[in-house]
């Protein structure tokens, strides 16, 4: 009987945490900045003015305000142009976009748009580095994404790392999260995330509920923490992103890639907000909304609350959570209209 009562108490406690989040997470602003058809979301942040900066597949980079969509940094090879967009992040009061593994362009806000300010060059390695996310923290550059560091052709082995650290002047310091692969794969297609909390840098990958904690003093892995996994979580098979598995055999690869990205509980956003490590994860459940927001205590990595939403998280600033309504355009059919929903905890609902 005691065990039953204890189980009931735990169940009520868990449900109350979730319901508290749902009840207090209110829509406070609804932006309708204009009509534009865009591809899936690449990278996104909220800038110092509370505006959304976002890159879209095939559509390019956009500054989104409550009443306007502004194009900037078009495709091209000029100083203010971009040939690719590998990562987007804050750089002081400006924004930084990784154009190539060795080339980061800094943009500053001027006359209600972003203009090129300077280019930062990093010393890259001799092999391919597919950057997926990056931050500039404590005078160092942290670039997340698969980088080959060596090959053993006789044994058919590939040596890679997933987190590269540079000094402020662009000189490489360290390669972390090292792995060895035997044979072909498409792990470069996976999303990798890097964020900072106090004296630590946190690394995550889309298909693992795990945090790699990097200490800033000696730039080494201090620990790996397995995060509490929600009951809805639909794990990707281990052979995903590997031709060794049967997944996608004989099918168009792009359609297979979209299946990988939307049919399993992948992490699609990582943000450190206040004292929380916030993950947005697909639920892949017909009984739930499309995504779950998982709030982990950034100090001990305990799951403290869960909120469900159909909208795609773009960024957070000063307690406001910015979403693309209906999901990820180009991946979710409901995300047809260019609407930005802004939520906050415990505030009354408003619309703009």
Coordinates of C-alpha atoms in Angstrom, one line a residue:
X1 CA 0.0 0.0 0.0
X2 CA 2.8 2.4 0.8
X3 CA 4.4 1.7 -2.6
X4 CA 1.0 2.5 -4.3
X5 CA 0.7 5.8 -2.3
X6 CA 4.2 6.8 -3.1
X7 CA 3.7 6.1 -6.8
X8 CA 0.5 8.2 -6.8
X9 CA 2.3 11.0 -5.1
X10 CA 5.1 11.0 -7.7
X11 CA 2.6 10.8 -10.6
X12 CA 0.6 13.8 -9.2
X13 CA 3.8 15.7 -8.7
X14 CA 5.0 15.1 -12.3
X15 CA 1.6 16.0 -13.7
X16 CA 1.4 19.2 -11.6
X17 CA 4.8 20.4 -12.9
X18 CA 3.6 19.9 -16.5
X19 CA 0.2 21.5 -15.9
X20 CA 1.8 24.5 -14.0
X21 CA 3.9 25.1 -17.1
X22 CA 1.0 24.8 -19.5
X23 CA -1.3 27.1 -17.5
X24 CA 1.3 29.8 -17.0
X25 CA 2.8 29.8 -20.5
X26 CA 0.8 32.6 -22.2
X27 CA 0.7 34.0 -25.7
X28 CA 1.6 37.7 -25.2
X29 CA 2.3 38.8 -28.8
X30 CA 1.3 37.7 -32.2
X31 CA 3.4 39.1 -35.1
X32 CA 2.1 39.1 -38.6
X33 CA 5.0 40.8 -40.4
X34 CA 4.0 40.0 -44.0
X35 CA 3.6 37.2 -46.5
X36 CA 6.6 35.2 -47.6
X37 CA 7.2 31.6 -48.6
X38 CA 10.3 30.3 -47.0
X39 CA 12.0 27.0 -46.6
X40 CA 12.8 25.2 -43.4
X41 CA 14.5 27.1 -40.5
X42 CA 18.2 26.9 -40.4
X43 CA 19.5 29.0 -37.5
X44 CA 17.7 31.5 -35.3
X45 CA 18.3 33.9 -32.4
X46 CA 16.7 36.9 -30.8
X47 CA 18.7 40.1 -31.0
X48 CA 19.2 42.9 -28.5
X49 CA 16.1 44.7 -29.8
X50 CA 13.8 41.7 -29.3
X51 CA 13.7 41.0 -33.0
X52 CA 14.2 37.6 -34.6
X53 CA 17.2 36.9 -36.8
X54 CA 16.7 33.7 -38.8
X55 CA 18.2 31.8 -41.7
X56 CA 15.9 29.8 -44.0
X57 CA 16.8 27.0 -46.4
X58 CA 17.1 28.4 -50.0
X59 CA 15.5 31.6 -48.8
X60 CA 18.5 33.2 -47.0
X61 CA 18.7 35.4 -43.9
X62 CA 15.9 37.5 -42.5
X63 CA 15.4 40.1 -39.8
X64 CA 11.9 39.7 -38.5
X65 CA 10.2 42.5 -36.6
X66 CA 6.5 42.7 -35.4
X67 CA 5.5 44.3 -38.7
X68 CA 8.2 43.7 -41.3
X69 CA 10.4 40.9 -42.8
X70 CA 13.7 42.4 -43.9
X71 CA 16.2 40.5 -46.2
X72 CA 19.9 41.0 -45.5
X73 CA 23.2 39.3 -46.4
X74 CA 22.0 37.9 -49.7
X75 CA 23.6 35.0 -51.5
X76 CA 26.8 36.2 -53.2
X77 CA 30.5 36.7 -52.8
X78 CA 30.7 40.3 -51.7
X79 CA 31.7 41.4 -48.2
X80 CA 28.1 41.7 -47.1
X81 CA 26.9 38.6 -49.0
X82 CA 26.9 35.0 -47.9
X83 CA 27.7 31.9 -50.0
X84 CA 26.6 29.6 -47.1
X85 CA 25.1 29.9 -43.6
X86 CA 26.5 27.2 -41.3
X87 CA 25.8 28.8 -37.9
X88 CA 24.3 32.0 -36.4
X89 CA 25.1 33.3 -32.9
X90 CA 25.6 36.5 -30.8
X91 CA 28.9 38.3 -30.9
X92 CA 28.7 41.0 -28.3
X93 CA 26.0 43.4 -29.5
X94 CA 26.4 42.2 -33.1
X95 CA 25.6 38.8 -34.7
X96 CA 28.0 36.3 -36.3
X97 CA 27.3 33.9 -39.2
X98 CA 29.7 31.1 -40.0
X99 CA 30.0 31.2 -43.8
X100 CA 32.7 28.5 -44.1
X101 CA 34.6 26.6 -41.4
X102 CA 37.4 29.1 -41.5
X103 CA 35.3 32.2 -42.2
X104 CA 32.9 34.0 -39.9
X105 CA 31.2 37.2 -40.9
X106 CA 30.1 39.8 -38.3
X107 CA 27.0 41.9 -38.9
X108 CA 25.9 45.0 -37.0
X109 CA 22.5 46.6 -36.9
X110 CA 22.2 49.9 -38.9
X111 CA 19.1 51.7 -40.2
X112 CA 16.8 48.9 -39.1
X113 CA 18.8 46.1 -40.9
X114 CA 22.0 44.2 -40.5
X115 CA 25.1 45.2 -42.5
X116 CA 28.5 43.6 -42.7
X117 CA 31.1 44.9 -40.2
X118 CA 34.1 42.6 -40.5
X119 CA 35.3 39.1 -41.3
X120 CA 37.0 36.8 -38.8
X121 CA 39.3 34.1 -40.1
X122 CA 40.1 30.9 -38.3
X123 CA 42.9 28.5 -39.2
X124 CA 41.1 25.4 -40.4
X125 CA 42.4 21.8 -40.6
X126 CA 43.2 20.0 -43.8
X127 CA 40.0 17.9 -43.8
X128 CA 36.3 18.6 -44.0
X129 CA 34.6 20.4 -41.1
X130 CA 30.8 20.6 -41.3
X131 CA 29.9 23.3 -38.8
X132 CA 26.3 23.0 -37.4
X133 CA 26.4 25.4 -34.5
X134 CA 28.8 27.9 -32.8
X135 CA 29.3 30.3 -30.0
X136 CA 31.8 32.9 -29.0
X137 CA 32.4 32.7 -25.2
X138 CA 35.1 33.9 -22.9
X139 CA 37.3 35.1 -25.8
X140 CA 37.1 31.7 -27.5
X141 CA 35.3 30.3 -30.5
X142 CA 33.5 27.0 -30.1
X143 CA 32.4 25.3 -33.3
X144 CA 30.1 22.2 -33.2
X145 CA 29.9 19.8 -36.1
X146 CA 31.7 16.8 -37.6
X147 CA 35.3 17.4 -38.5
X148 CA 37.5 14.7 -39.9
X149 CA 40.9 14.8 -38.3
X150 CA 42.6 11.7 -39.9
X151 CA 42.0 8.6 -42.0
X152 CA 43.4 5.0 -42.0
X153 CA 42.7 3.7 -45.5
X154 CA 44.2 0.3 -44.8
X155 CA 41.8 -0.3 -41.9
X156 CA 39.0 1.7 -43.5
X157 CA 38.8 3.9 -40.4
X158 CA 37.8 7.6 -40.1
X159 CA 38.8 9.7 -37.1
X160 CA 36.6 12.6 -36.3
X161 CA 35.8 15.2 -33.6
X162 CA 32.6 17.2 -33.0
X163 CA 33.7 20.2 -31.1
X164 CA 36.6 22.4 -32.2
X165 CA 37.9 25.3 -30.0
X166 CA 39.8 28.3 -31.3
X167 CA 41.6 31.2 -29.6
X168 CA 40.3 34.7 -30.2
X169 CA 42.9 35.2 -32.9
X170 CA 41.7 32.2 -34.8
X171 CA 44.4 29.7 -33.8
X172 CA 43.0 26.2 -33.0
X173 CA 43.4 25.0 -29.5
X174 CA 41.6 21.7 -29.1
X175 CA 39.4 19.0 -30.7
X176 CA 36.9 17.3 -28.4
X177 CA 34.2 14.7 -28.6
X178 CA 36.3 12.3 -30.6
X179 CA 35.0 9.2 -32.4
X180 CA 36.2 6.6 -34.8
X181 CA 34.1 5.3 -37.7
X182 CA 34.5 2.2 -39.8
X183 CA 33.0 2.9 -43.2
X184 CA 30.8 5.5 -44.9
X185 CA 28.1 7.4 -43.0
X186 CA 26.2 10.7 -43.1
X187 CA 26.7 11.9 -39.6
X188 CA 27.5 15.3 -41.0
X189 CA 23.7 15.6 -41.6
X190 CA 23.0 15.4 -37.9
X191 CA 22.5 18.6 -35.9
X192 CA 25.0 19.4 -33.2
X193 CA 24.5 22.1 -30.5
X194 CA 26.8 24.1 -28.3
X195 CA 25.8 26.5 -25.5
X196 CA 27.4 28.1 -22.5
X197 CA 26.5 28.2 -18.8
X198 CA 28.7 29.9 -16.3
X199 CA 32.2 28.3 -16.5
X200 CA 31.0 25.5 -18.7
X201 CA 30.3 24.8 -22.3
X202 CA 27.6 22.3 -23.1
X203 CA 27.6 20.1 -26.2
X204 CA 24.6 18.0 -27.4
X205 CA 23.7 16.1 -30.5
X206 CA 20.2 15.7 -32.0
X207 CA 19.7 12.0 -31.4
X208 CA 21.0 11.7 -27.9
X209 CA 19.5 12.9 -24.6
X210 CA 23.0 13.5 -23.3
X211 CA 25.1 16.6 -22.3
X212 CA 28.8 16.7 -22.7
X213 CA 30.2 19.2 -20.2
X214 CA 33.4 21.1 -21.1
X215 CA 35.3 22.9 -18.4
X216 CA 36.7 26.3 -19.5
X217 CA 39.8 26.2 -17.4
X218 CA 41.5 23.3 -19.1
X219 CA 39.1 22.8 -22.1
X220 CA 38.4 19.2 -21.4
X221 CA 35.3 17.0 -21.0
X222 CA 34.4 17.1 -17.3
X223 CA 31.5 14.7 -17.5
X224 CA 28.7 13.3 -19.7
X225 CA 25.2 13.5 -18.2
X226 CA 22.3 11.3 -19.5
X227 CA 19.2 13.5 -19.4
X228 CA 15.9 12.3 -18.1
X229 CA 14.0 11.1 -21.2
X230 CA 10.2 11.9 -21.4
X231 CA 7.8 9.0 -21.8
X232 CA 6.8 10.1 -25.4
X233 CA 10.4 10.0 -26.6
X234 CA 10.8 8.0 -29.8
X235 CA 14.5 7.1 -30.2
X236 CA 16.2 6.9 -33.6
X237 CA 17.5 3.5 -34.5
X238 CA 21.3 3.2 -34.1
X239 CA 21.8 2.7 -37.9
X240 CA 20.3 6.0 -38.7
X241 CA 22.6 8.2 -40.9
X242 CA 24.5 5.1 -41.8
X243 CA 24.2 3.2 -45.2
X244 CA 24.8 0.0 -43.2
X245 CA 21.2 0.2 -42.0
X246 CA 18.2 -0.6 -44.2
X247 CA 16.6 2.9 -43.6
X248 CA 15.9 4.6 -46.8
X249 CA 17.3 1.9 -49.1
X250 CA 16.3 2.6 -52.7
X251 CA 14.6 5.9 -51.9
X252 CA 15.4 9.5 -52.7
X253 CA 17.9 10.6 -50.2
X254 CA 16.4 14.0 -49.5
X255 CA 13.0 12.5 -48.7
X256 CA 14.8 10.0 -46.4
X257 CA 16.6 12.9 -44.7
X258 CA 13.3 14.6 -44.0
X259 CA 11.9 11.4 -42.7
X260 CA 14.9 11.2 -40.3
X261 CA 14.3 14.8 -39.2
X262 CA 10.6 14.6 -38.5
X263 CA 9.7 11.0 -37.6
X264 CA 11.8 10.6 -34.4
X265 CA 12.3 12.6 -31.3
X266 CA 15.2 14.6 -32.4
X267 CA 16.4 17.7 -30.5
X268 CA 15.8 20.7 -32.8
X269 CA 16.8 23.6 -30.5
X270 CA 19.1 24.1 -27.5
X271 CA 19.1 27.3 -25.5
X272 CA 20.5 28.2 -22.1
X273 CA 18.0 30.6 -20.6
X274 CA 18.5 32.0 -17.1
X275 CA 19.2 28.9 -15.0
X276 CA 17.7 26.4 -17.4
X277 CA 19.0 24.2 -20.2
X278 CA 16.1 24.3 -22.6
X279 CA 15.6 21.7 -25.3
X280 CA 12.8 21.5 -27.9
X281 CA 12.1 18.0 -29.0
X282 CA 9.7 16.5 -31.4
X283 CA 7.1 14.3 -29.6
X284 CA 6.1 12.2 -32.7
X285 CA 2.9 11.4 -30.9
X286 CA -0.6 11.7 -32.2
X287 CA -1.9 12.3 -28.7
X288 CA 0.4 15.2 -28.0
X289 CA 1.3 18.5 -29.6
X290 CA 4.2 18.5 -32.2
X291 CA 6.9 19.6 -29.8
X292 CA 7.9 19.5 -26.2
X293 CA 9.9 22.2 -24.4
X294 CA 12.0 20.4 -21.8
X295 CA 13.4 22.7 -19.0
X296 CA 16.4 21.1 -17.3
X297 CA 18.1 22.7 -14.3
X298 CA 21.4 23.9 -15.9
X299 CA 23.2 23.2 -12.6
X300 CA 22.2 19.6 -12.0
X301 CA 20.4 18.7 -15.3
X302 CA 17.2 17.6 -13.5
X303 CA 14.1 17.9 -15.6
X304 CA 11.9 20.6 -13.9
X305 CA 9.0 21.2 -16.3
X306 CA 7.7 20.2 -19.7
X307 CA 5.5 22.3 -22.0
X308 CA 3.9 21.1 -25.2
X309 CA 3.4 23.3 -28.3
X310 CA 2.8 23.0 -32.0
X311 CA 5.1 26.0 -32.7
X312 CA 8.9 25.9 -33.6
X313 CA 11.1 27.6 -31.0
X314 CA 13.3 30.3 -32.6
X315 CA 14.9 32.0 -29.5
X316 CA 14.5 33.4 -26.0
X317 CA 15.2 36.8 -24.6
X318 CA 14.4 38.2 -21.2
X319 CA 11.7 35.7 -20.4
X320 CA 10.0 35.9 -23.8
X321 CA 9.9 32.8 -26.0
X322 CA 9.7 33.4 -29.8
X323 CA 8.2 30.7 -32.1
X324 CA 7.4 30.2 -35.8
X325 CA 3.7 29.4 -35.7
X326 CA 2.6 25.9 -36.8
X327 CA 6.1 24.3 -36.8
X328 CA 9.0 24.3 -39.2
X329 CA 8.1 25.8 -42.6
X330 CA 9.1 23.4 -45.3
X331 CA 8.7 20.4 -42.9
X332 CA 5.4 21.0 -41.2
X333 CA 2.3 21.6 -43.4
X334 CA 0.7 23.7 -40.7
X335 CA 3.5 26.3 -40.9
X336 CA 2.2 27.9 -44.0
X337 CA 1.7 31.5 -42.8
X338 CA 4.6 33.7 -41.7
X339 CA 3.4 34.2 -38.1
X340 CA 5.6 34.7 -35.0
X341 CA 4.1 33.8 -31.6
X342 CA 5.7 35.2 -28.5
X343 CA 5.0 33.5 -25.2
X344 CA 5.9 34.2 -21.6
X345 CA 5.3 32.8 -18.1
X346 CA 2.6 34.3 -16.0
X347 CA 1.6 37.3 -18.1
X348 CA -1.7 38.2 -19.6
X349 CA -2.4 37.4 -23.2
X350 CA -1.9 40.3 -25.7
X351 CA -1.8 40.5 -29.5
X352 CA 0.1 42.9 -31.7

